[in-house]
């Protein structure tokens, strides 16, 4: 720990860190209970589990909003105000104070009500999606949107932020809607153009290769092997299955990734695992001695997504990756793809085609799904539309933006868990992550001489090290914008992603 | 709820119940964390998990020992002192007060130290067993025994109980060592005689039938099917795998049983699952509206074990059970036991033979393993032997009582997890359970007319209902002794178990 504090301040600082670590201990317990809730909870056990989690979340909130804790932070904030804000000690104080301020703005009743509403919301959403009936979820979502508007108002009160911006700030600290909108606008034009060109391109992929039979057991074993090969540490984590894949951190040495496998769709499980492993490697790359404190925490969800997307797409969908892996894949799924050559396989995993379901979308059209959600959730929070209007608004945007009409709500507005879980302001971080993954990978390629060669040999160590050193180990001592600028020398933009997509896809589709 | 309280007392009673339920909410969270710790925790995640569990156990203990809680209980105890002690309200007050008194006697520091020592203890035990080296576990066990002696002294202080009795009381409330010793002594003679007769009996079983190949996947599916058939409710529970099988209650509708399967030993997984399902059905049979309170709690570990043993042995090892199930078993494991007839199979699952490992022992010799542990742990607590003497003392008893010399500590003194987990006073409850299972089954047979016929048809409803009505739904409104007397008309004795064993085994082994 860099010492910039005198003895008394150091004691104060240590006591604040102890409290933050204790809150994290409780938070990871709650997260374990939720992980368990997603991996085979008996059907009738949901209510009691909701009580358990809600009690724990309440305790975490109480710890993080205790005046005795905040008073010490306010005092320390004064002490470090002239220190390097990126030093571990100063960043700890600044970020914990920022979290405290944010948490204090949320009344305990609102936190409790939101926790209950979102646990139930997810159950209602699940039932509504199963029954393909939005009306079963509508009232729940009305409650949730009301609670989130209330939260946004509490957080933005007296600041220059809008209500939506206040919600966004939870996932992407410091992000501003105008800047986000400008970046997304600069992406939309060239992206739509590329997707249109690919639609009518002379060379098309044969995606049916990936729809052959890939037994679940073999997929499980193969995905585990590949995620270990890129650097996910199974002594400090595990891989499980669930209906909605995610990654969760239950301790400094307990990072869990969850995926799902379908027998007749190889990319779902395989790239899903690479994606979650990327998230997991970010968490495993954080400094464990700062666990539960800002220097040992991720920067933002956008930055988190950049790590998952980089391994899933920049690495996992590259020709070099399949140069290394295709023979192993053939052996693992023998005889399903014995007849498939590298060119066909590589093209198949880079199939670009507008589709209904975000989580199944390719890396180009994916961003169009996000832009729709970003617009709709902002309109919801800003009261330009109401929950009852959502299914129609959703379908209209899918027609205009992707040229597809969802045949049902289950495959339309009900496809994502996020809103049912109260995650509003979360969606834009996915596209921020896509942009950052391309920009970081570009910088990594420039810094590491023969990255493509390494990948085609299955040597992922230098890339993983570069990410750990440049991104993970910085923790939250820099904001997302600052870190991107520091590591790549440029502010975040849509250019690297468009360059990457164009350079890869144009030759594949015979556009050059 | 039976109302025997005036309005003010009712309010007081409700507030006490709320507190007890909140403590249970935390306890089930801790139990979920431990369940998770036994089902695939990443190898490096143990330390943080220990911190999480220890924090939660500390919070539970604090809630259950708060003076504000105890003062209300003391006041209520006065109120109900003339009421029927077996009524729900009176039993709630009496038992919660009993727990409070017990918990208050344990200093928070001792509870915390024991929690830490036993989490570490289990890790050390695991390593020692793996390395077959008792010395790796010795210092840990010395600490644990010291802490348990201290706990026993605190609890027995000023009472007429001995230190060991105070520990035993946690698992078997109200049990007295003299009475236990007398019952065990009356079992030992006839049991040793029967085992000796079987050893030299004219007819012997062919146990190799059960050592053929039984693929794990098929065992898993078969065990699940059989446990559902006897009445374990999978909407309110689940079955998982672990190295040391157990059953744990994580909520009123979340009862989890854990087992382990070995490809070349069918009884381990199958009877192990029946055993844990019996535990699980007890928990599922408790009154859910009293969850977390004495009327919705099990009586004692002995009574709990009676439920698991009854399904495992009285039912699961009966000729009628296999009349029903053998064809299904043949189909599930085809062609492994296609050639095996009912007589051979029935004899094989009733093989009686002195062996090294308690958890693999048959239902007769099993009790000899328990008598050894009961004697040794009492001697340890009473300072007649020390931890360093334990391996030799253990081996000496196995030679004299079972005629077997353990070839290694791993298969000797290191075989059980209990002492490493601080469970001293726990072992005798296994044999109490065996005695009670026979006595209860005898009463059930008399009460239910055609029980054997029902079992041979796979109709387990009447037996399950009888157990629920007579045992489960009483909760902890009766002590173990009282309940046995109430249900069977007689105090607990060794006779029903000896009758049951003799009647079944004598003809099987050609002894009549």
GROMACS .gro file of C-alpha atoms in nm, chain A residues 265-421:
model
  157
  265UNK     CA    1  -2.605  -2.522  -3.191
  266UNK     CA    2  -2.235  -2.536  -3.114
  267UNK     CA    3  -2.165  -2.158  -3.097
  268UNK     CA    4  -2.415  -2.100  -2.813
  269UNK     CA    5  -2.227  -2.304  -2.556
  270UNK     CA    6  -1.875  -2.267  -2.690
  271UNK     CA    7  -1.862  -1.893  -2.753
  272UNK     CA    8  -2.084  -1.843  -2.450
  273UNK     CA    9  -1.821  -2.015  -2.237
  274UNK     CA   10  -1.538  -1.814  -2.395
  275UNK     CA   11  -1.739  -1.501  -2.323
  276UNK     CA   12  -1.798  -1.585  -1.957
  277UNK     CA   13  -1.439  -1.705  -1.921
  278UNK     CA   14  -1.331  -1.359  -2.041
  279UNK     CA   15  -1.536  -1.204  -1.763
  280UNK     CA   16  -1.395  -1.456  -1.520
  281UNK     CA   17  -1.035  -1.385  -1.621
  282UNK     CA   18  -1.091  -1.014  -1.553
  283UNK     CA   19  -1.206  -1.100  -1.200
  284UNK     CA   20  -0.920  -1.346  -1.154
  285UNK     CA   21  -0.676  -1.081  -1.279
  286UNK     CA   22  -0.776  -0.824  -1.017
  287UNK     CA   23  -0.540  -0.776  -0.724
  288UNK     CA   24  -0.662  -1.019  -0.457
  289UNK     CA   25  -0.505  -0.822  -0.171
  290UNK     CA   26  -0.745  -0.539  -0.257
  291UNK     CA   27  -1.050  -0.767  -0.283
  292UNK     CA   28  -1.366  -0.580  -0.187
  293UNK     CA   29  -1.199  -0.241  -0.235
  294UNK     CA   30  -1.177  -0.019  -0.547
  295UNK     CA   31  -0.816  -0.105  -0.643
  296UNK     CA   32  -0.927  -0.470  -0.653
  297UNK     CA   33  -1.253  -0.405  -0.840
  298UNK     CA   34  -1.351  -0.386  -1.205
  299UNK     CA   35  -1.384  -0.044  -1.366
  300UNK     CA   36  -1.732  -0.063  -1.518
  301UNK     CA   37  -1.960  -0.310  -1.686
  302UNK     CA   38  -1.851  -0.177  -2.024
  303UNK     CA   39  -1.490  -0.256  -1.941
  304UNK     CA   40  -1.598  -0.595  -1.808
  305UNK     CA   41  -1.779  -0.667  -2.133
  306UNK     CA   42  -1.472  -0.565  -2.332
  307UNK     CA   43  -1.284  -0.852  -2.167
  308UNK     CA   44  -1.552  -1.110  -2.243
  309UNK     CA   45  -1.602  -0.988  -2.599
  310UNK     CA   46  -1.231  -0.978  -2.672
  311UNK     CA   47  -1.190  -1.348  -2.594
  312UNK     CA   48  -1.519  -1.444  -2.755
  313UNK     CA   49  -1.479  -1.245  -3.077
  314UNK     CA   50  -1.139  -1.091  -3.146
  315UNK     CA   51  -0.974  -1.417  -3.033
  316UNK     CA   52  -1.245  -1.683  -3.055
  317UNK     CA   53  -1.375  -1.596  -3.401
  318UNK     CA   54  -1.034  -1.540  -3.559
  319UNK     CA   55  -0.886  -1.761  -3.828
  320UNK     CA   56  -0.580  -1.812  -3.606
  321UNK     CA   57  -0.787  -1.947  -3.319
  322UNK     CA   58  -0.945  -2.212  -3.540
  323UNK     CA   59  -0.613  -2.292  -3.699
  324UNK     CA   60  -0.516  -2.399  -3.349
  325UNK     CA   61  -0.844  -2.557  -3.240
  326UNK     CA   62  -1.028  -2.712  -3.535
  327UNK     CA   63  -0.859  -3.052  -3.519
  328UNK     CA   64  -0.932  -3.077  -3.146
  329UNK     CA   65  -1.294  -2.983  -3.215
  330UNK     CA   66  -1.317  -3.254  -3.480
  331UNK     CA   67  -1.184  -3.510  -3.234
  332UNK     CA   68  -1.415  -3.391  -2.955
  333UNK     CA   69  -1.728  -3.415  -3.171
  334UNK     CA   70  -1.626  -3.702  -3.396
  335UNK     CA   71  -1.764  -3.762  -3.654
  336UNK     CA   72  -1.993  -3.456  -3.669
  337UNK     CA   73  -1.755  -3.217  -3.845
  338UNK     CA   74  -1.492  -3.453  -3.982
  339UNK     CA   75  -1.561  -3.328  -4.334
  340UNK     CA   76  -1.540  -2.956  -4.256
  341UNK     CA   77  -1.237  -2.752  -4.366
  342UNK     CA   78  -1.089  -2.448  -4.190
  343UNK     CA   79  -1.229  -2.200  -4.445
  344UNK     CA   80  -1.588  -2.322  -4.412
  345UNK     CA   81  -1.570  -2.347  -4.035
  346UNK     CA   82  -1.414  -2.004  -3.996
  347UNK     CA   83  -1.678  -1.852  -4.224
  348UNK     CA   84  -1.959  -2.032  -4.040
  349UNK     CA   85  -1.858  -1.894  -3.699
  350UNK     CA   86  -1.853  -1.550  -3.861
  351UNK     CA   87  -2.203  -1.569  -4.006
  352UNK     CA   88  -2.360  -1.222  -4.009
  353UNK     CA   89  -2.737  -1.214  -4.039
  354UNK     CA   90  -3.006  -1.001  -3.871
  355UNK     CA   91  -3.194  -1.216  -3.619
  356UNK     CA   92  -3.455  -1.197  -3.346
  357UNK     CA   93  -3.267  -1.287  -3.030
  358UNK     CA   94  -2.994  -1.063  -2.892
  359UNK     CA   95  -2.799  -1.337  -2.715
  360UNK     CA   96  -2.786  -1.539  -3.037
  361UNK     CA   97  -2.691  -1.242  -3.255
  362UNK     CA   98  -2.359  -1.218  -3.437
  363UNK     CA   99  -2.102  -0.962  -3.329
  364UNK     CA  100  -2.208  -0.704  -3.592
  365UNK     CA  101  -2.589  -0.705  -3.570
  366UNK     CA  102  -2.568  -0.747  -3.192
  367UNK     CA  103  -2.513  -0.376  -3.154
  368UNK     CA  104  -2.838  -0.294  -3.334
  369UNK     CA  105  -3.022  -0.495  -3.065
  370UNK     CA  106  -2.850  -0.283  -2.801
  371UNK     CA  107  -2.930   0.049  -2.966
  372UNK     CA  108  -3.301  -0.046  -2.962
  373UNK     CA  109  -3.295  -0.133  -2.592
  374UNK     CA  110  -3.096   0.177  -2.506
  375UNK     CA  111  -3.356   0.398  -2.677
  376UNK     CA  112  -3.658   0.215  -2.534
  377UNK     CA  113  -3.543   0.201  -2.173
  378UNK     CA  114  -3.450   0.568  -2.183
  379UNK     CA  115  -3.795   0.653  -2.319
  380UNK     CA  116  -3.951   0.440  -2.042
  381UNK     CA  117  -3.760   0.612  -1.763
  382UNK     CA  118  -3.817   0.956  -1.919
  383UNK     CA  119  -4.191   0.879  -1.946
  384UNK     CA  120  -4.201   0.915  -2.326
  385UNK     CA  121  -4.355   0.568  -2.341
  386UNK     CA  122  -4.519   0.350  -2.075
  387UNK     CA  123  -4.484  -0.022  -2.004
  388UNK     CA  124  -4.812  -0.099  -2.182
  389UNK     CA  125  -4.669   0.051  -2.504
  390UNK     CA  126  -4.354  -0.157  -2.488
  391UNK     CA  127  -4.445  -0.463  -2.698
  392UNK     CA  128  -4.563  -0.246  -2.992
  393UNK     CA  129  -4.270  -0.008  -2.965
  394UNK     CA  130  -4.033  -0.307  -2.952
  395UNK     CA  131  -4.180  -0.470  -3.260
  396UNK     CA  132  -4.181  -0.144  -3.455
  397UNK     CA  133  -3.809  -0.093  -3.391
  398UNK     CA  134  -3.722  -0.452  -3.487
  399UNK     CA  135  -3.901  -0.398  -3.817
  400UNK     CA  136  -3.735  -0.066  -3.892
  401UNK     CA  137  -3.384  -0.142  -3.764
  402UNK     CA  138  -3.339  -0.513  -3.835
  403UNK     CA  139  -3.611  -0.578  -4.092
  404UNK     CA  140  -3.762  -0.851  -3.874
  405UNK     CA  141  -4.104  -0.876  -3.708
  406UNK     CA  142  -4.097  -1.074  -3.385
  407UNK     CA  143  -4.360  -1.348  -3.419
  408UNK     CA  144  -4.427  -1.348  -3.042
  409UNK     CA  145  -4.344  -1.154  -2.728
  410UNK     CA  146  -4.144  -1.449  -2.599
  411UNK     CA  147  -3.901  -1.393  -2.887
  412UNK     CA  148  -3.952  -1.018  -2.870
  413UNK     CA  149  -3.986  -0.790  -2.572
  414UNK     CA  150  -3.973  -1.082  -2.325
  415UNK     CA  151  -3.642  -1.223  -2.444
  416UNK     CA  152  -3.413  -1.053  -2.191
  417UNK     CA  153  -3.405  -1.098  -1.813
  418UNK     CA  154  -3.256  -0.753  -1.746
  419UNK     CA  155  -3.556  -0.529  -1.692
  420UNK     CA  156  -3.725  -0.793  -1.474
  421UNK     CA  157  -3.416  -0.783  -1.256
   0.00000   0.00000   0.00000
